[in-house]
PDB file of C-alpha atoms in Angstrom:
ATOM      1  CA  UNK A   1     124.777  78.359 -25.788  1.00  0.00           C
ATOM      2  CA  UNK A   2     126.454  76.073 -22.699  1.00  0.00           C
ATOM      3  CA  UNK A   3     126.733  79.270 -20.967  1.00  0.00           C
ATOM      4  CA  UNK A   4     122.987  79.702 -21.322  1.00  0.00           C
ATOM      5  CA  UNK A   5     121.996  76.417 -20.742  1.00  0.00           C
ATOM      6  CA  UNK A   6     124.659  76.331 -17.389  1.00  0.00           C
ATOM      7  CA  UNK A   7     122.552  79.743 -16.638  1.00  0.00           C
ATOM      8  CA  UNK A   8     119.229  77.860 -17.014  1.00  0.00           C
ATOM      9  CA  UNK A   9     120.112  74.873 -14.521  1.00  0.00           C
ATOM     10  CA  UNK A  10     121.067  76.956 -12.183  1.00  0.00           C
ATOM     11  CA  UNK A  11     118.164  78.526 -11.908  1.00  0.00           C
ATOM     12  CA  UNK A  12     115.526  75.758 -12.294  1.00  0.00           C
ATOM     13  CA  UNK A  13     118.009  74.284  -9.260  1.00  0.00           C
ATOM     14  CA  UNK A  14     116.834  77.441  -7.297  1.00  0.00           C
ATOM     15  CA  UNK A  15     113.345  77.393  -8.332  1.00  0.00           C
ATOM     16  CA  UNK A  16     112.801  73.728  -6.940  1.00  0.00           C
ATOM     17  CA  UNK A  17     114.993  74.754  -4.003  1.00  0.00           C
ATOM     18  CA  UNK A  18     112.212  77.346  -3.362  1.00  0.00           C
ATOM     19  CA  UNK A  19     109.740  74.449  -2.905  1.00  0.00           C
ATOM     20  CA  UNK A  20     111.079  72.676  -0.369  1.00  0.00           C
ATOM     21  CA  UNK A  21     111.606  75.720   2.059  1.00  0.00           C
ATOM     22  CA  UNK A  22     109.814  78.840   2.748  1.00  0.00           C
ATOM     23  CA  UNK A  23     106.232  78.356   1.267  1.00  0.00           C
ATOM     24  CA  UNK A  24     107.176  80.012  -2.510  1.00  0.00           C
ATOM     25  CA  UNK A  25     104.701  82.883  -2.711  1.00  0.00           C
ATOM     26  CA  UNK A  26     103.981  83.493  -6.392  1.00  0.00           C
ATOM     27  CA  UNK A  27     101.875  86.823  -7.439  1.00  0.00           C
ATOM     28  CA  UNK A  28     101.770  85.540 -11.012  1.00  0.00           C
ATOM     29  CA  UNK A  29     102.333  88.262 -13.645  1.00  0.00           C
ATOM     30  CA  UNK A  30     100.830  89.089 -16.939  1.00  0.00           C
ATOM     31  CA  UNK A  31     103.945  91.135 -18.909  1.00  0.00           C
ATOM     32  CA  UNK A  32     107.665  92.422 -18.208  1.00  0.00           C
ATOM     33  CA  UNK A  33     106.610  95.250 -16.634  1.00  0.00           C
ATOM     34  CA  UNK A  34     104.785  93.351 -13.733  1.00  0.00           C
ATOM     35  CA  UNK A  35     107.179  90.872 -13.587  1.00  0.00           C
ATOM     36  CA  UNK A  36     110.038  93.783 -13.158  1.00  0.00           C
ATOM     37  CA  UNK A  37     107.410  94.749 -10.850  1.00  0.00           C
ATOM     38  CA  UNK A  38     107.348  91.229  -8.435  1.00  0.00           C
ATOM     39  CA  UNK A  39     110.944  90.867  -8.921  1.00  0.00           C
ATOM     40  CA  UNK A  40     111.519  94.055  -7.490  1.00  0.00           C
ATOM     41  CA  UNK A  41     109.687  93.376  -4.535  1.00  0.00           C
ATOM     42  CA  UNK A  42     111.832  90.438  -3.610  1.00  0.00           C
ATOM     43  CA  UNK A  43     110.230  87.346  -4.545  1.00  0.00           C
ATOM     44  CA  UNK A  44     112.177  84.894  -5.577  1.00  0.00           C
ATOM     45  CA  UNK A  45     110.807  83.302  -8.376  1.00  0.00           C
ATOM     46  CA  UNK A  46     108.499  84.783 -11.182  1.00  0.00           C
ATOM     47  CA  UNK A  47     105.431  82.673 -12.337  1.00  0.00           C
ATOM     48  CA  UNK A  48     102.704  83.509 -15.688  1.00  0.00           C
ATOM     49  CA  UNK A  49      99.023  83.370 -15.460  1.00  0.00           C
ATOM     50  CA  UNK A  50      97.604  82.239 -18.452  1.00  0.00           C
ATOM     51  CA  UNK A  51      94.337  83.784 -17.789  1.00  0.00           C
ATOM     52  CA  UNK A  52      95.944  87.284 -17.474  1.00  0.00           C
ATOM     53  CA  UNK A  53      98.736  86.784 -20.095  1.00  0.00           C
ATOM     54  CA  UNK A  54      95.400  85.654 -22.411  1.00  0.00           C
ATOM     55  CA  UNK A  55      93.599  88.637 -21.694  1.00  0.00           C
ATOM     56  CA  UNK A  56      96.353  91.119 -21.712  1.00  0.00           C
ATOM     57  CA  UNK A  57      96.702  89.719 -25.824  1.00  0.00           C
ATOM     58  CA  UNK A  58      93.064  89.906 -26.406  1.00  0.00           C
ATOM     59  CA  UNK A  59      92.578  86.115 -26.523  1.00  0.00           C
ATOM     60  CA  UNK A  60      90.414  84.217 -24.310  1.00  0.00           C
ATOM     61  CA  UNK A  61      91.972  81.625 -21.979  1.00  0.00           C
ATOM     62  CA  UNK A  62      91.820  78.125 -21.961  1.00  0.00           C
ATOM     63  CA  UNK A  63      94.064  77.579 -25.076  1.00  0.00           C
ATOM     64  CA  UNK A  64      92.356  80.641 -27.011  1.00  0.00           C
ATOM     65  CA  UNK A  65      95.078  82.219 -27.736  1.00  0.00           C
ATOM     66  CA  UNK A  66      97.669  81.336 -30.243  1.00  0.00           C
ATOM     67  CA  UNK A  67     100.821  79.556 -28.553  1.00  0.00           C
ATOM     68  CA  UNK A  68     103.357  82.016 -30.294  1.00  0.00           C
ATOM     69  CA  UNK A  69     101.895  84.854 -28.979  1.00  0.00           C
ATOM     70  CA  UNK A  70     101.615  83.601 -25.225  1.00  0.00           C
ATOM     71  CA  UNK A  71     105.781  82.781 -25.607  1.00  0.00           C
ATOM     72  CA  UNK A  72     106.619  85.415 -26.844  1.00  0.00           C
ATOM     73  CA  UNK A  73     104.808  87.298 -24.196  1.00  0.00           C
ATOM     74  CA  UNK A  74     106.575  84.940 -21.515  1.00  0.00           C
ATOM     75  CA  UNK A  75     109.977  85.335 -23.570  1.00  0.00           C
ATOM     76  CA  UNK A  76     109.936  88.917 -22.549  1.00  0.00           C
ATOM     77  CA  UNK A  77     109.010  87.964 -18.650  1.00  0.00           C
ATOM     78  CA  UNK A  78     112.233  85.860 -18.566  1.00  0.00           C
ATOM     79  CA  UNK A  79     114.473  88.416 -20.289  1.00  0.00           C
ATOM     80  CA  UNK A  80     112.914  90.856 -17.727  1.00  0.00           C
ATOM     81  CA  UNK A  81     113.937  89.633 -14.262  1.00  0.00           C
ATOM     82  CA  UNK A  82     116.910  88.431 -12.553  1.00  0.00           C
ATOM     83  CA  UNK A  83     115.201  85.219 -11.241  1.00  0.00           C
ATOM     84  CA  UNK A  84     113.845  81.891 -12.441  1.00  0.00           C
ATOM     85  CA  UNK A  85     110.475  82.066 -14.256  1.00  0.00           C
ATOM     86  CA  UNK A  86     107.891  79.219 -14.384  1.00  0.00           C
ATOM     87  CA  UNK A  87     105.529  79.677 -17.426  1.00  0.00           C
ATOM     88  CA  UNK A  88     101.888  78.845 -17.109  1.00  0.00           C
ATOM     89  CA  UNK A  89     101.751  76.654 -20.266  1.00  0.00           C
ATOM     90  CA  UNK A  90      97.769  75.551 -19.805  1.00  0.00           C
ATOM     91  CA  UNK A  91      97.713  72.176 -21.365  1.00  0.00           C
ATOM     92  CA  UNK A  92     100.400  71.967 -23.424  1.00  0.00           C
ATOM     93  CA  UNK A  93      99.280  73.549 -26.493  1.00  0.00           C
ATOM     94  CA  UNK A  94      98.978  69.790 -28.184  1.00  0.00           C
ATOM     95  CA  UNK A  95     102.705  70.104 -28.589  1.00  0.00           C
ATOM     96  CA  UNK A  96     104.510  66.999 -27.740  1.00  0.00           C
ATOM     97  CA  UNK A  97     106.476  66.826 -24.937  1.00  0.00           C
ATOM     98  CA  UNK A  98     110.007  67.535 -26.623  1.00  0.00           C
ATOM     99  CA  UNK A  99     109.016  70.647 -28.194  1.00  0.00           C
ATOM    100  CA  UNK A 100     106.982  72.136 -25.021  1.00  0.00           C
ATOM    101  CA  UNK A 101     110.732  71.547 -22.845  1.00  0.00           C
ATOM    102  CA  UNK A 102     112.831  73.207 -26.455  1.00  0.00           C
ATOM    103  CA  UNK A 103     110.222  76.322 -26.741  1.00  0.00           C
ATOM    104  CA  UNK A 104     109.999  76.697 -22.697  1.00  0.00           C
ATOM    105  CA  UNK A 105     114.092  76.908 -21.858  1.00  0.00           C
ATOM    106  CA  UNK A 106     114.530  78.558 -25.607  1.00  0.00           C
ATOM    107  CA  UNK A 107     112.439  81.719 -23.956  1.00  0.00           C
ATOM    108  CA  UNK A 108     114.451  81.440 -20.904  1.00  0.00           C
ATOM    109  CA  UNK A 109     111.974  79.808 -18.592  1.00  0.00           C
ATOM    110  CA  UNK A 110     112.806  77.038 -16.401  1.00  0.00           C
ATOM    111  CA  UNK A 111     109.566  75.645 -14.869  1.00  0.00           C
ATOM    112  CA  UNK A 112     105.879  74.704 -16.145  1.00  0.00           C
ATOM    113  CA  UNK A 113     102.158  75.002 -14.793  1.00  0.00           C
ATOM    114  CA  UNK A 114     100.422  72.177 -16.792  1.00  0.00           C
ATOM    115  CA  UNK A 115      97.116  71.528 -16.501  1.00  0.00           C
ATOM    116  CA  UNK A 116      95.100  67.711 -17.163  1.00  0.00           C
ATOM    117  CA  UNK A 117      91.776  69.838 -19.286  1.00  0.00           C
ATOM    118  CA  UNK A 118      91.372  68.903 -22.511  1.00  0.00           C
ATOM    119  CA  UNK A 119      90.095  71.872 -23.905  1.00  0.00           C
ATOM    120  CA  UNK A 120      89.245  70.376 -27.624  1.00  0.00           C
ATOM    121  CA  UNK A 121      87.163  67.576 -25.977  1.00  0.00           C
ATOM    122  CA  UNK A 122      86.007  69.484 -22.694  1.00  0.00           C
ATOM    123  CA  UNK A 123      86.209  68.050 -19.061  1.00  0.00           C
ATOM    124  CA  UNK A 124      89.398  65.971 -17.536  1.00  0.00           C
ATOM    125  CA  UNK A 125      91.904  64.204 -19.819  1.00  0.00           C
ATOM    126  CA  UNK A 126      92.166  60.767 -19.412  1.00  0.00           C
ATOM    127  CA  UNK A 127      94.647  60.775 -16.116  1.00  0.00           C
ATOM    128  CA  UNK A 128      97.141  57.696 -17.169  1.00  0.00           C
ATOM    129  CA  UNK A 129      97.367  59.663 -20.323  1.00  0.00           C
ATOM    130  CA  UNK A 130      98.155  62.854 -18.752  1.00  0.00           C
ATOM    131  CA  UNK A 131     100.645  60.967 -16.749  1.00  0.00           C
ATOM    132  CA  UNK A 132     102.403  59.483 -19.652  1.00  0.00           C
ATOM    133  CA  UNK A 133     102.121  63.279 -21.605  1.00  0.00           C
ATOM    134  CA  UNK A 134     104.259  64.401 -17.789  1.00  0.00           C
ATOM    135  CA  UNK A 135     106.917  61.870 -17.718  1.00  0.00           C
ATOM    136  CA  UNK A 136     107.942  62.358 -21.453  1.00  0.00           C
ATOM    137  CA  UNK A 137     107.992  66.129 -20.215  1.00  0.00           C
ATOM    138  CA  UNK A 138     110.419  64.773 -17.576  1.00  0.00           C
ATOM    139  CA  UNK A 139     112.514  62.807 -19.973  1.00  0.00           C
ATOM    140  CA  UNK A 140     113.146  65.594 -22.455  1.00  0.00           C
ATOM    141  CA  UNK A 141     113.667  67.944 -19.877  1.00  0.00           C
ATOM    142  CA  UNK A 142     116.693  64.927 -18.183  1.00  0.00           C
ATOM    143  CA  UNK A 143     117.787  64.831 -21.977  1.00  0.00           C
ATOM    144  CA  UNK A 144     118.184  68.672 -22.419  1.00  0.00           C
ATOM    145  CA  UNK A 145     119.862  69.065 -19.194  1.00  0.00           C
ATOM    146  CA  UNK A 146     118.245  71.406 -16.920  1.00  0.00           C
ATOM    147  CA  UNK A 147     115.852  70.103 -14.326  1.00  0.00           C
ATOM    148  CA  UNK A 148     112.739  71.817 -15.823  1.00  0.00           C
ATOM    149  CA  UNK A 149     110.177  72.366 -12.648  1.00  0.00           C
ATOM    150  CA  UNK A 150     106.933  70.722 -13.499  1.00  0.00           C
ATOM    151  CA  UNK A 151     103.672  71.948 -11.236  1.00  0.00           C
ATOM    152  CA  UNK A 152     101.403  69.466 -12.451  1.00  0.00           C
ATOM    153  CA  UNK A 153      97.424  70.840 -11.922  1.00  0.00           C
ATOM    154  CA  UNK A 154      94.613  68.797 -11.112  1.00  0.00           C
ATOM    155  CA  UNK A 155      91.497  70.471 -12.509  1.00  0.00           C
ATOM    156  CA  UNK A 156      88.841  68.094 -10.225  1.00  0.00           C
ATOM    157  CA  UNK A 157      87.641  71.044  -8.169  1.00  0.00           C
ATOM    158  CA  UNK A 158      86.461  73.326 -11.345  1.00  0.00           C
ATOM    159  CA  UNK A 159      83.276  72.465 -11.915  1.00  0.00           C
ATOM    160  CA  UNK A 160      83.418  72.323 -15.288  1.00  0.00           C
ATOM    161  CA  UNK A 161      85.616  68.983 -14.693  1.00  0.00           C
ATOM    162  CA  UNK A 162      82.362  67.174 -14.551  1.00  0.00           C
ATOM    163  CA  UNK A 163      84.307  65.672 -11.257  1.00  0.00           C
ATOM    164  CA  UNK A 164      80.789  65.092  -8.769  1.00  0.00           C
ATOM    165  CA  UNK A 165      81.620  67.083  -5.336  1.00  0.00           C
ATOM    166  CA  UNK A 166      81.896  64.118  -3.090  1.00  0.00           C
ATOM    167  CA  UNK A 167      84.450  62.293  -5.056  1.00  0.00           C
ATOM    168  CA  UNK A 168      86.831  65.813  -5.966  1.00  0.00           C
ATOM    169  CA  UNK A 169      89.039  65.413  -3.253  1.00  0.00           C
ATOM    170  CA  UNK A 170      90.090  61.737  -3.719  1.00  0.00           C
ATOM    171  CA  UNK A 171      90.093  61.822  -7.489  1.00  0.00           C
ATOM    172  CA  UNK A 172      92.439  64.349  -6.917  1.00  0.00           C
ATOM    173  CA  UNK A 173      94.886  62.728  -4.681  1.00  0.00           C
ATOM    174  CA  UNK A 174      94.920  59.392  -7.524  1.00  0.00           C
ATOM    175  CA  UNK A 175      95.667  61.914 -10.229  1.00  0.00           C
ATOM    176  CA  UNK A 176      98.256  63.889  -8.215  1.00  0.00           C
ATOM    177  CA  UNK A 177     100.215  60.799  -7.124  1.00  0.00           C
ATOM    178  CA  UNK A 178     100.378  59.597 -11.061  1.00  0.00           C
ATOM    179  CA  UNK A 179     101.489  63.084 -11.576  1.00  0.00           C
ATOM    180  CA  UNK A 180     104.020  62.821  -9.338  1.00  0.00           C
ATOM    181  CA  UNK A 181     105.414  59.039 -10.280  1.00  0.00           C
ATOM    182  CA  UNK A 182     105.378  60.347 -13.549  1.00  0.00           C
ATOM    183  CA  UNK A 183     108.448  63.030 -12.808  1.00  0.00           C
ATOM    184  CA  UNK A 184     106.261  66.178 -11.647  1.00  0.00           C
ATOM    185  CA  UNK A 185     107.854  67.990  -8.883  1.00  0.00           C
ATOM    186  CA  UNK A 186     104.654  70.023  -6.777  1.00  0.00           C
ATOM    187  CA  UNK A 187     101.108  68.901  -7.663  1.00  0.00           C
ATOM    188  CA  UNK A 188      98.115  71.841  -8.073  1.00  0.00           C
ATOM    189  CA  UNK A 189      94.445  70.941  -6.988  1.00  0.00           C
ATOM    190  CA  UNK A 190      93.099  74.602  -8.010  1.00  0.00           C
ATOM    191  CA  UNK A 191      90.261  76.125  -6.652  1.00  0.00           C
ATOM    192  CA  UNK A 192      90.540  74.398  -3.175  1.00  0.00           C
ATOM    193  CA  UNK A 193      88.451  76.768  -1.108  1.00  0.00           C
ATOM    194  CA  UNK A 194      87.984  73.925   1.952  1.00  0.00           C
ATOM    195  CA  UNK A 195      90.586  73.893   5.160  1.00  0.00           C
ATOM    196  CA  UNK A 196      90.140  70.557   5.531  1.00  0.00           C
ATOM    197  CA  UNK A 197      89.985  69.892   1.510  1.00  0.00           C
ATOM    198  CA  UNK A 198      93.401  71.566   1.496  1.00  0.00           C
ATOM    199  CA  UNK A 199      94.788  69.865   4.598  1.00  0.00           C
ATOM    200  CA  UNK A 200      93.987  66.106   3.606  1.00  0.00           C
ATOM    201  CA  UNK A 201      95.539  66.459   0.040  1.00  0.00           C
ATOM    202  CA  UNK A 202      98.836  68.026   1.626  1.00  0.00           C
ATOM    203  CA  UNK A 203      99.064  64.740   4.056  1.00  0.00           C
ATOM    204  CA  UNK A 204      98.662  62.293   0.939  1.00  0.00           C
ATOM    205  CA  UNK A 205     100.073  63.876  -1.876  1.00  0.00           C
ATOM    206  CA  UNK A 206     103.913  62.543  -1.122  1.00  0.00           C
ATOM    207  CA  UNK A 207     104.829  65.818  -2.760  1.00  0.00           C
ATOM    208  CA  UNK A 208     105.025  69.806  -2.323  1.00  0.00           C
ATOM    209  CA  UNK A 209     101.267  71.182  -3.133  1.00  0.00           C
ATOM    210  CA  UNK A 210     100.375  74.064  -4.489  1.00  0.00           C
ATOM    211  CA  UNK A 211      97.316  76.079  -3.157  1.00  0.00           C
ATOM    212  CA  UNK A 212      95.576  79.350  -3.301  1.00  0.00           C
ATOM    213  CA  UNK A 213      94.433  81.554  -1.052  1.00  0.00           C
ATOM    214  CA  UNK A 214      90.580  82.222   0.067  1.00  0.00           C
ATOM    215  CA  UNK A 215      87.717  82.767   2.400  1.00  0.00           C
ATOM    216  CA  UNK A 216      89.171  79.878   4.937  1.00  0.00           C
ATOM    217  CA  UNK A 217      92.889  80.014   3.673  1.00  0.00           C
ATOM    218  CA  UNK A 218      94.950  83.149   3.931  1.00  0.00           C
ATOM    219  CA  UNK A 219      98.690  82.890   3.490  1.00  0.00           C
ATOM    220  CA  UNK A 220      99.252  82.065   7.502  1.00  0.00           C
ATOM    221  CA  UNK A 221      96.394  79.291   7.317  1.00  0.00           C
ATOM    222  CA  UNK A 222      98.525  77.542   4.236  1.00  0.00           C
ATOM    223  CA  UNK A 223     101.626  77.703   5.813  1.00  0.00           C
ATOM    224  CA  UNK A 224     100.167  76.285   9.145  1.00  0.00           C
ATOM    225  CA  UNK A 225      98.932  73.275   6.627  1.00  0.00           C
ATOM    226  CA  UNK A 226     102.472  73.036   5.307  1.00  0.00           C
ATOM    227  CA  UNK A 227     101.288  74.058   1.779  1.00  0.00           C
ATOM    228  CA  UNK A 228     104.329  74.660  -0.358  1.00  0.00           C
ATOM    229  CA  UNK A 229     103.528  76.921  -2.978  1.00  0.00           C
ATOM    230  CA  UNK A 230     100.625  79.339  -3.760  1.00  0.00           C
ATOM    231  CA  UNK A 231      99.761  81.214  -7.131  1.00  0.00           C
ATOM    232  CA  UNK A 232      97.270  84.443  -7.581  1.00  0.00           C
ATOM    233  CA  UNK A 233      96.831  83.283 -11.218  1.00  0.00           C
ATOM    234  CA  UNK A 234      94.851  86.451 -13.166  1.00  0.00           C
ATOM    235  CA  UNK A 235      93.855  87.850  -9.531  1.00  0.00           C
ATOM    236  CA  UNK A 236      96.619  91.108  -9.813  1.00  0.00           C
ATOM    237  CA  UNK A 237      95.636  91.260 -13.127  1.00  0.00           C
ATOM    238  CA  UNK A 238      92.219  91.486 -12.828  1.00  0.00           C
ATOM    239  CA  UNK A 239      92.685  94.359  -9.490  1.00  0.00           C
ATOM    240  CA  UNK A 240      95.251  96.412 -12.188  1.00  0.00           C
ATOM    241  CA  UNK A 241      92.272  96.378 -14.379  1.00  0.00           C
ATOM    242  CA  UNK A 242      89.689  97.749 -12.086  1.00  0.00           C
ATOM    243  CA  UNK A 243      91.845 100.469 -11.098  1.00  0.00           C
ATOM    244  CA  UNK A 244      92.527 101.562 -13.994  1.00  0.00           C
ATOM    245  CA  UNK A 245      88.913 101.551 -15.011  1.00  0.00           C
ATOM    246  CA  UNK A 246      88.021 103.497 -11.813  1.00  0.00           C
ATOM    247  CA  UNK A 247      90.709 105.939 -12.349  1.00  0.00           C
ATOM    248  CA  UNK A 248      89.816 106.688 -15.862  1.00  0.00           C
ATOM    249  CA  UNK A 249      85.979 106.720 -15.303  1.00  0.00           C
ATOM    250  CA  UNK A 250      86.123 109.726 -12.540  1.00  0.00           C
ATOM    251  CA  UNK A 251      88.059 111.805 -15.305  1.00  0.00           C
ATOM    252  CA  UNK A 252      84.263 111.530 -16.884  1.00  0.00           C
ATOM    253  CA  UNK A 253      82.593 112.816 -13.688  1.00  0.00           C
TER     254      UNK A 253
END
């Protein structure tokens, strides 16, 4: 068990290494097989998308499928690859924060995407309560002793946030700096589809920021902006299932 644990901190070392470098690419993966896949390819760090992982079980996402089934399902990513994993964990499952950091380093993973929806109440959580929720994470993960990588996502830009247009980008910057005084180590406005959006929350989030790529930001653009991490959540998912639908629809014609 030391020898596994020693084997865990190493690699959530590495996988907050990888944030304050070379912007960390992640093509987030659904199953071991795309994972082996990504690994493959060189990246250096695996991440889940919940959406795809969600799907791929026949659940719908947004906490619709049962928790077991979506660790087990990242259990078998970790065993998979030679490199540190970072589990898309939605919003916690309700779990509190002890158990989340036990069942996340007991499948071998060694980061978390954590979102602030409340799916059983719809919209935001409440963000000082979020923020609390994080540094517990934090704490459990110092107590366990591996440096668990928390990406802490701020939902403001989905519209079903509720969050009015004109106030999304500042309501996110106060909720990503609690995040980050709370303990979380890169801070995730998703669905940032602005330049300028994009480029104002990297200048005052005093942290690494995660983006995603679009119409106005392409992987050069978010480097130029000094982003520091990007995820594809359910995107390669979604392409692997057109394909295969096109492939076994012209074996009809």
């Amino acid at each position: 068990m030391a020898a596994d644990m020693a084997n865990l901190k190493t690699r959530a070392v590495r996988l907050r290494e990888l944030h304050h470098g070379e912007m960390l690419v992640l093509p987030n993966v659904w199953d071991a097989a795309s994972a082996t896949v990504v690994a493959e390819a060189g990246f250096p760090a695996v991440a889940t998308a919940s959406a795809a992982v969600s799907a791929m079980l026949g659940h719908p996402d947004g906490e619709g499928a049962p928790w077991q089934e979506m660790f087990a399902a990242a259990g078998r990513v970790a065993r998979a690859v030679p490199v540190p994993v970072t589990v898309d964990a939605e919003a916690g499952y309700g779990m509190r924060p002890r158990e989340l950091v036990d069942r996340l380093l007991d499948i071998g993973a060694v980061g978390c995407n954590v979102e602030d929806t409340d799916h059983r109440a719809g919209g935001l959580a409440d963000a000082g309560a979020h923020a609390q929720w994080l540094a517990e994470v934090r704490s459990a993960a110092d107590e366990a002793g591996v440096p668990l990588v928390i990406n802490a996502r701020v939902d403001t830009f989905l519209p079903r946030s509720g969050t009015p247009e004109p106030d999304r980008v500042a309501e996110a910057i106060r909720r990503g700096r609690l995040y980050r005084e709370a303990g979380a180590d890169c801070v995730y406005p998703i669905g940032v589809r602005s330049k300028d959006d994009i480029a104002t929350l990297v200048t005052e989030l005093p942290c690494p920021v995660n983006g995603n790529t679009g119409e106005e930001l392409d992987l050069a653009t978010l480097r130029e902006l000094g982003v520091a991490r990007v995820s594809y959540g359910p995107r390669f998912y979604r392409a692997a299932m057109a394909d295969l639908r096109t492939s076994v629809q012209q074996l009809l014609t």
